CSV table of C-alpha atoms (C1' of nucleotides) in Angstrom, one decimal:
chain,number,residue,atom,x,y,z
U,1,MET,CA,0.0,0.0,0.0
U,2,ASN,CA,1.4,3.4,-1.0
U,3,LYS,CA,1.7,6.2,1.5
U,4,ARG,CA,-0.9,8.5,0.0
U,5,LYS,CA,-3.5,5.8,0.0
U,6,ALA,CA,-2.5,4.7,3.6
U,7,LEU,CA,-2.9,8.3,4.8
U,8,LYS,CA,-6.3,8.6,3.1
U,9,GLU,CA,-7.5,5.4,4.7
U,10,PHE,CA,-6.2,6.6,8.1
U,11,LYS,CA,-8.1,9.8,7.8
U,12,GLU,CA,-11.3,8.0,7.0
U,13,THR,CA,-10.8,5.5,9.8
U,14,ILE,CA,-10.1,8.2,12.3
U,15,LYS,CA,-13.2,10.0,11.4
U,16,LYS,CA,-15.4,6.9,11.3
U,17,SER,CA,-14.3,6.3,14.8
U,18,GLY,CA,-15.6,9.7,15.8
U,19,MET,CA,-12.2,11.3,16.2
U,20,LYS,CA,-10.8,14.3,14.6
U,21,PHE,CA,-8.2,14.3,11.9
U,22,THR,CA,-5.7,16.9,13.2
U,23,PRO,CA,-2.5,18.1,11.7
U,24,GLN,CA,-0.6,16.5,14.6
U,25,ARG,CA,-2.1,13.1,13.9
U,26,GLU,CA,-1.4,13.4,10.2
U,27,LYS,CA,2.2,14.3,10.9
U,28,ILE,CA,2.8,11.5,13.4
U,29,PHE,CA,1.2,9.0,11.0
U,30,LYS,CA,3.5,10.2,8.2
U,31,VAL,CA,6.6,9.9,10.2
U,32,ILE,CA,5.6,6.4,11.3
U,33,LEU,CA,4.9,5.5,7.7
U,34,SER,CA,8.4,6.5,6.7
U,35,THR,CA,9.8,4.4,9.6
U,36,LYS,CA,11.4,1.1,8.7
U,37,GLY,CA,11.2,-1.6,11.3
U,38,HIS,CA,11.0,-1.0,15.0
U,39,PHE,CA,10.9,2.2,16.9
U,40,GLU,CA,10.3,3.6,20.4
U,41,ILE,CA,8.4,6.7,21.3
U,42,GLU,CA,11.5,8.7,22.1
U,43,ASP,CA,12.8,8.0,18.5
U,44,LEU,CA,9.5,9.3,17.1
U,45,VAL,CA,9.6,12.4,19.2
U,46,HIS,CA,13.2,13.2,18.0
U,47,LYS,CA,12.4,12.4,14.4
U,48,ILE,CA,9.4,14.7,14.6
U,49,ARG,CA,11.4,17.5,16.3
U,50,SER,CA,14.2,17.2,13.7
U,51,LYS,CA,11.7,17.9,11.0
U,52,ASN,CA,10.7,21.1,12.8
U,53,ILE,CA,7.3,19.7,13.3
U,54,ASP,CA,5.6,20.8,16.5
U,55,VAL,CA,3.9,18.0,18.3
U,56,SER,CA,4.1,17.6,22.0
U,57,ARG,CA,5.3,14.4,23.6
U,58,ALA,CA,1.9,13.9,25.2
U,59,THR,CA,0.2,14.0,21.8
U,60,VAL,CA,2.7,11.4,20.5
U,61,TYR,CA,1.8,9.1,23.3
U,62,ARG,CA,-1.9,9.6,22.9
U,63,THR,CA,-1.7,9.1,19.1
U,64,LEU,CA,0.4,6.0,19.4
U,65,ASP,CA,-2.3,4.6,21.6
U,66,ILE,CA,-4.9,5.3,19.0
U,67,LEU,CA,-2.8,3.8,16.3
U,68,LYS,CA,-2.3,0.7,18.3
U,69,ASN,CA,-6.0,0.3,18.9
U,70,LEU,CA,-6.7,0.9,15.2
U,71,GLY,CA,-4.1,-1.8,14.3
U,72,TYR,CA,-1.6,0.5,12.6
U,73,VAL,CA,1.2,-0.3,15.0
U,74,ASN,CA,2.0,-3.3,17.2
U,75,GLU,CA,3.6,-3.2,20.6
U,76,VAL,CA,6.6,-5.5,20.1
U,77,ILE,CA,8.0,-5.7,23.6
U,78,LYS,CA,8.6,-3.8,26.8
U,79,PHE,CA,12.4,-3.7,27.2
U,80,LYS,CA,14.0,-1.9,30.1
U,81,ASN,CA,10.7,-0.3,30.8
U,82,LYS,CA,10.5,1.2,27.3
U,83,THR,CA,7.8,0.2,24.9
U,84,ILE,CA,9.1,-0.8,21.4
U,85,TYR,CA,6.6,-0.6,18.5
U,86,GLU,CA,6.6,-1.6,14.9
U,87,VAL,CA,4.6,-0.6,11.9
U,88,ALA,CA,1.9,-3.2,11.3
U,89,LEU,CA,1.7,-2.8,7.6
U,90,LYS,CA,3.8,-5.9,6.7
U,91,GLU,CA,2.9,-9.5,7.3
U,92,HIS,CA,3.0,-10.9,10.7
U,93,HIS,CA,6.4,-12.1,11.8
U,94,ASP,CA,8.3,-13.1,14.9
U,95,HIS,CA,11.6,-11.9,16.3
U,96,LEU,CA,15.1,-13.1,17.1
U,97,ILE,CA,16.5,-10.6,19.6
U,98,CYS,CA,20.2,-10.3,20.2
U,99,ARG,CA,20.8,-9.9,23.9
U,100,LYS,CA,24.1,-8.2,23.3
U,101,CYS,CA,23.8,-5.7,20.5
U,102,GLY,CA,20.0,-5.5,20.5
U,103,LYS,CA,19.6,-6.4,16.8
U,104,ILE,CA,16.2,-7.7,15.9
U,105,ILE,CA,15.9,-10.3,13.2
U,106,GLU,CA,12.4,-11.0,11.8
U,107,PHE,CA,11.2,-14.4,10.7
U,108,HIS,CA,8.0,-16.1,9.9
U,109,SER,CA,7.1,-19.8,10.1
U,110,GLU,CA,3.8,-21.0,8.8
U,111,GLU,CA,4.5,-24.3,10.5
U,112,ILE,CA,4.8,-22.7,13.9
U,113,GLU,CA,1.6,-20.7,13.4
U,114,LYS,CA,-0.2,-23.9,12.5
U,115,LEU,CA,1.0,-25.6,15.7
U,116,GLN,CA,-0.1,-22.6,17.7
U,117,ASN,CA,-3.6,-22.9,16.3
U,118,LYS,CA,-3.7,-26.5,17.2
U,119,ILE,CA,-2.8,-25.7,20.8
U,120,CYS,CA,-5.4,-23.0,21.0
U,121,LYS,CA,-8.0,-25.4,19.8
U,122,LYS,CA,-7.0,-27.9,22.5
U,123,TYR,CA,-7.6,-25.3,25.2
U,124,LYS,CA,-10.7,-23.8,23.5
U,125,PHE,CA,-8.8,-20.6,23.5
U,126,LYS,CA,-9.6,-18.0,20.8
U,127,PRO,CA,-6.3,-16.5,19.7
U,128,GLU,CA,-6.2,-12.8,18.6
U,129,PHE,CA,-2.5,-12.2,18.2
U,130,HIS,CA,0.8,-13.6,19.5
U,131,ARG,CA,4.4,-12.8,20.1
U,132,LEU,CA,7.3,-15.2,19.7
U,133,GLU,CA,10.6,-13.8,20.8
U,134,ILE,CA,13.8,-15.8,20.8
U,135,PHE,CA,16.6,-14.2,22.8
U,136,GLY,CA,20.2,-15.1,22.3
U,137,LEU,CA,23.3,-14.1,20.4
U,138,CYS,CA,23.3,-13.0,16.8
U,139,LYS,CA,25.8,-14.3,14.3
U,140,ASP,CA,28.2,-11.4,14.9
U,141,CYS,CA,28.0,-11.3,18.7
U,142,GLN,CA,29.0,-15.0,19.1
U,143,LYS,CA,32.5,-14.2,18.0
Q,1,MET,CA,12.4,-30.9,44.2
Q,2,ASN,CA,11.1,-30.4,47.7
Q,3,LYS,CA,11.4,-27.1,49.5
Q,4,ARG,CA,14.0,-28.0,52.1
Q,5,LYS,CA,16.3,-29.2,49.4
Q,6,ALA,CA,15.7,-26.2,47.2
Q,7,LEU,CA,16.5,-23.9,50.0
Q,8,LYS,CA,19.7,-25.7,50.8
Q,9,GLU,CA,20.7,-25.6,47.2
Q,10,PHE,CA,19.9,-21.9,47.0
Q,11,LYS,CA,22.0,-21.2,50.1
Q,12,GLU,CA,25.0,-23.0,48.5
Q,13,THR,CA,24.5,-21.3,45.2
Q,14,ILE,CA,24.4,-17.9,46.8
Q,15,LYS,CA,27.5,-18.5,48.7
Q,16,LYS,CA,29.3,-20.0,45.8
Q,17,SER,CA,28.6,-16.8,43.9
Q,18,GLY,CA,30.3,-14.8,46.6
Q,19,MET,CA,27.1,-13.4,48.1
Q,20,LYS,CA,25.8,-13.6,51.6
Q,21,PHE,CA,23.0,-15.8,52.7
Q,22,THR,CA,20.9,-13.3,54.7
Q,23,PRO,CA,17.6,-13.8,56.5
Q,24,GLN,CA,15.9,-11.5,54.1
Q,25,ARG,CA,17.0,-13.6,51.1
Q,26,GLU,CA,15.9,-16.7,52.8
Q,27,LYS,CA,12.5,-15.3,53.5
Q,28,ILE,CA,12.0,-14.0,50.0
Q,29,PHE,CA,13.1,-17.3,48.5
Q,30,LYS,CA,10.7,-19.2,50.8
Q,31,VAL,CA,7.7,-17.0,49.9
Q,32,ILE,CA,8.5,-17.5,46.2
Q,33,LEU,CA,8.8,-21.2,46.6
Q,34,SER,CA,5.3,-21.3,48.1
Q,35,THR,CA,4.0,-19.3,45.1
Q,36,LYS,CA,2.1,-21.1,42.5
Q,37,GLY,CA,2.4,-19.8,39.0
Q,38,HIS,CA,3.0,-16.1,38.2
Q,39,PHE,CA,3.5,-13.1,40.4
Q,40,GLU,CA,4.6,-9.5,40.4
Q,41,ILE,CA,6.8,-7.8,42.8
Q,42,GLU,CA,4.0,-6.0,44.6
Q,43,ASP,CA,2.3,-9.3,45.3
Q,44,LEU,CA,5.5,-10.5,46.8
Q,45,VAL,CA,5.9,-7.5,49.0
Q,46,HIS,CA,2.3,-7.9,50.3
Q,47,LYS,CA,2.7,-11.6,50.8
Q,48,ILE,CA,5.8,-10.9,52.8
Q,49,ARG,CA,4.2,-8.1,54.8
Q,50,SER,CA,1.1,-10.2,55.6
Q,51,LYS,CA,3.4,-12.8,57.2
Q,52,ASN,CA,4.9,-10.1,59.5
Q,53,ILE,CA,8.2,-10.5,57.8
Q,54,ASP,CA,10.3,-7.4,57.6
Q,55,VAL,CA,11.9,-7.0,54.2
Q,56,SER,CA,12.1,-3.6,52.5
Q,57,ARG,CA,10.7,-3.2,49.0
Q,58,ALA,CA,14.2,-2.3,47.8
Q,59,THR,CA,15.6,-5.6,49.0
Q,60,VAL,CA,12.8,-7.5,47.3
Q,61,TYR,CA,13.7,-5.8,44.0
Q,62,ARG,CA,17.4,-6.5,44.6
Q,63,THR,CA,16.8,-10.1,45.5
Q,64,LEU,CA,14.5,-10.7,42.5
Q,65,ASP,CA,17.3,-9.5,40.3
Q,66,ILE,CA,19.7,-12.0,41.8
Q,67,LEU,CA,17.1,-14.8,41.6
Q,68,LYS,CA,16.6,-14.0,37.9
Q,69,ASN,CA,20.3,-14.1,37.2
Q,70,LEU,CA,20.7,-17.4,39.1
Q,71,GLY,CA,17.8,-18.8,37.1
Q,72,TYR,CA,15.4,-19.3,39.9
Q,73,VAL,CA,12.7,-17.1,38.4
Q,74,ASN,CA,11.9,-16.0,34.9
Q,75,GLU,CA,10.6,-12.6,33.7
Q,76,VAL,CA,7.5,-13.6,31.9
Q,77,ILE,CA,6.3,-10.3,30.5
Q,78,LYS,CA,6.1,-6.6,31.1
Q,79,PHE,CA,2.5,-5.7,31.2
Q,80,LYS,CA,1.3,-2.2,31.9
Q,81,ASN,CA,4.8,-1.4,32.9
Q,82,LYS,CA,4.8,-4.0,35.6
Q,83,THR,CA,7.1,-7.0,35.4
Q,84,ILE,CA,5.5,-10.4,35.9
Q,85,TYR,CA,7.7,-13.2,37.1
Q,86,GLU,CA,7.3,-17.0,37.5
Q,87,VAL,CA,9.1,-19.6,39.5
Q,88,ALA,CA,11.5,-21.4,37.2
Q,89,LEU,CA,11.4,-24.7,38.9
Q,90,LYS,CA,9.2,-26.4,36.4
Q,91,GLU,CA,9.9,-27.3,32.8
Q,92,HIS,CA,9.9,-24.6,30.2
Q,93,HIS,CA,6.6,-23.7,28.9
Q,94,ASP,CA,4.8,-21.0,26.9
Q,95,HIS,CA,1.6,-19.0,27.6
Q,96,LEU,CA,-1.9,-18.4,26.5
Q,97,ILE,CA,-2.9,-15.0,28.0
Q,98,CYS,CA,-6.6,-14.0,28.2
Q,99,ARG,CA,-6.9,-10.4,27.2
Q,100,LYS,CA,-10.1,-10.0,29.2
Q,101,CYS,CA,-9.7,-11.8,32.6
Q,102,GLY,CA,-5.9,-12.0,32.6
Q,103,LYS,CA,-5.8,-15.8,33.1
Q,104,ILE,CA,-2.6,-17.4,32.0
Q,105,ILE,CA,-2.7,-20.9,30.6
Q,106,GLU,CA,0.6,-22.8,30.3
Q,107,PHE,CA,1.4,-25.1,27.4
Q,108,HIS,CA,4.4,-26.8,26.0
Q,109,SER,CA,5.0,-28.0,22.5
Q,110,GLU,CA,8.1,-29.9,21.6
Q,111,GLU,CA,7.3,-29.5,18.0
Q,112,ILE,CA,7.3,-25.8,18.2
Q,113,GLU,CA,10.6,-25.8,20.0
Q,114,LYS,CA,12.2,-27.9,17.3
Q,115,LEU,CA,11.0,-25.5,14.6
Q,116,GLN,CA,12.4,-22.7,16.6
Q,117,ASN,CA,15.8,-24.3,16.6
Q,118,LYS,CA,15.6,-24.9,12.9
Q,119,ILE,CA,15.0,-21.2,12.4
Q,120,CYS,CA,17.9,-20.2,14.6
Q,121,LYS,CA,20.2,-22.4,12.7
Q,122,LYS,CA,19.1,-20.8,9.5
Q,123,TYR,CA,20.1,-17.3,10.8
Q,124,LYS,CA,23.2,-18.6,12.6
Q,125,PHE,CA,21.6,-17.3,15.8
Q,126,LYS,CA,22.5,-18.9,19.1
Q,127,PRO,CA,19.2,-19.1,21.2
Q,128,GLU,CA,19.4,-18.8,24.9
Q,129,PHE,CA,15.7,-18.6,25.9
Q,130,HIS,CA,12.5,-17.6,24.4
Q,131,ARG,CA,9.0,-16.5,25.1
Q,132,LEU,CA,5.9,-17.4,23.1
Q,133,GLU,CA,2.8,-15.6,24.2
Q,134,ILE,CA,-0.6,-16.0,22.5
Q,135,PHE,CA,-3.1,-13.4,23.4
Q,136,GLY,CA,-6.8,-13.8,23.0
Q,137,LEU,CA,-9.9,-15.0,24.9
Q,138,CYS,CA,-10.1,-18.0,27.1
Q,139,LYS,CA,-12.9,-20.5,27.1
Q,140,ASP,CA,-14.9,-18.6,29.7
Q,141,CYS,CA,-14.5,-15.1,28.3
Q,142,GLN,CA,-15.8,-16.1,24.8
Q,143,LYS,CA,-19.3,-16.4,26.2
F,1,DC,C1',36.7,-6.9,61.8
F,2,DT,C1',35.2,-5.9,56.9
F,3,DG,C1',32.9,-6.0,52.8
F,4,DG,C1',28.7,-6.9,51.2
F,5,DA,C1',23.5,-6.3,52.4
F,6,DT,C1',19.7,-3.7,54.2
F,7,DG,C1',16.4,0.2,54.8
F,8,DC,C1',15.1,4.5,53.9
F,9,DA,C1',13.9,8.1,51.3
F,10,DA,C1',15.0,10.4,47.3
F,11,DA,C1',15.8,10.2,42.5
F,12,DG,C1',14.9,8.2,37.9
F,13,DG,C1',12.6,7.5,33.7
F,14,DG,C1',8.9,6.2,30.9
F,15,DT,C1',4.1,7.2,30.7
F,16,DT,C1',-0.3,9.4,32.0
F,17,DT,C1',-3.4,13.1,33.2
F,18,DG,C1',-5.8,17.7,34.7
F,19,DC,C1',-6.8,21.8,33.0
F,20,DA,C1',-6.9,25.8,30.2
F,21,DT,C1',-6.7,26.8,25.5
F,22,DA,C1',-7.1,25.8,20.6
F,23,DA,C1',-9.3,24.2,16.6
F,24,DA,C1',-11.9,20.5,13.9
F,25,DA,C1',-16.5,19.6,12.5
V,1,DT,C1',-21.1,26.5,18.6
V,2,DT,C1',-20.0,22.1,20.4
V,3,DT,C1',-16.9,18.7,21.2
V,4,DT,C1',-12.7,16.7,20.9
V,5,DA,C1',-7.6,17.5,20.7
V,6,DT,C1',-3.4,19.8,22.2
V,7,DG,C1',0.3,21.5,25.2
V,8,DC,C1',2.2,22.1,29.4
V,9,DA,C1',3.6,20.7,33.6
V,10,DA,C1',2.6,18.1,37.3
V,11,DA,C1',1.5,13.7,38.8
V,12,DC,C1',2.1,8.6,38.5
V,13,DC,C1',4.1,4.4,39.1
V,14,DC,C1',7.4,1.0,39.0
V,15,DT,C1',12.1,0.6,39.7
V,16,DT,C1',16.8,2.0,41.0
V,17,DT,C1',20.2,4.3,43.8
V,18,DG,C1',23.1,6.9,47.4
V,19,DC,C1',24.2,6.6,51.8
V,20,DA,C1',24.5,5.5,56.6
V,21,DT,C1',23.9,1.5,59.3
V,22,DC,C1',24.0,-3.3,60.0
V,23,DC,C1',25.5,-8.0,60.1
V,24,DA,C1',27.1,-12.6,57.9
V,25,DG,C1',31.3,-14.6,57.3
DNA sequence: CTGGATGCAAAGGGTTTGCATAAAA
DNA sequence: TTTTATGCAAACCCTTTGCATCCAG
């Protein structure tokens, strides 16, 4: 999905949800769209500030919460009391997280997903989303 | 492993690591041993207080950190900025977490573990531990 | 004795919130 | 005009830390 289209869709969704489409929300959304991979709120605030865009930290937090509820971003993990997010536009995937350098490698395994569904069925549990994080040492940090 | 034995082993481990075996550490360890399933620090503090045991919150935090490093407890998840732990005496397992009532169901799948190892090999990643959390609605909360 | 452990209270750091003001609709 | 959003700063909450005191080894 291209950015123009995504923005338009976001505008409509926001309005349909009874909220207002403000310049701040537009700006935050745009910055997130241009973000590759994972980010934390502080990153966002700095990125926004460096573009001479005026949005308060509080608004960034409030908007992130909205974006999470609308499904535009996912909370990946709470690490050292900081929340790490990711843009939710790509396909679902899981993470290998290097304990040493912090690198995050994404992977996807249809086989694992299938096994998860099997387990949920067994417990009559209705899955909505999941997180699989494998911590360890990446290729470079094993040296 | 019974509690007496676990405590003895803990005492030895603590000493071997060059730390002191204090009454506070003993008390905290005992309370954790008698804990079934998951807990958060505040639970621990209250449990300890209700037994008229004097241990400061700071010491509980410091001891939990030691227990984590020694492998006696695992950090399960950070939820609403609170850390949830579990006793690490049982076999490794993963979690189904009910988004509505907060219930945590444990499961284990050897098949999933094997697939994970396969993936790590592919990325030349050396896994140390992992977390698989499936969020959704438990049997009761689907009604 | 002596160095690590404890308790207290204060500081930290990310996140949330109350309130007056601003601006979408 | 009405209602929701913003900005600011203060409040929150979990967690960490500095320091004087204590105590296990």
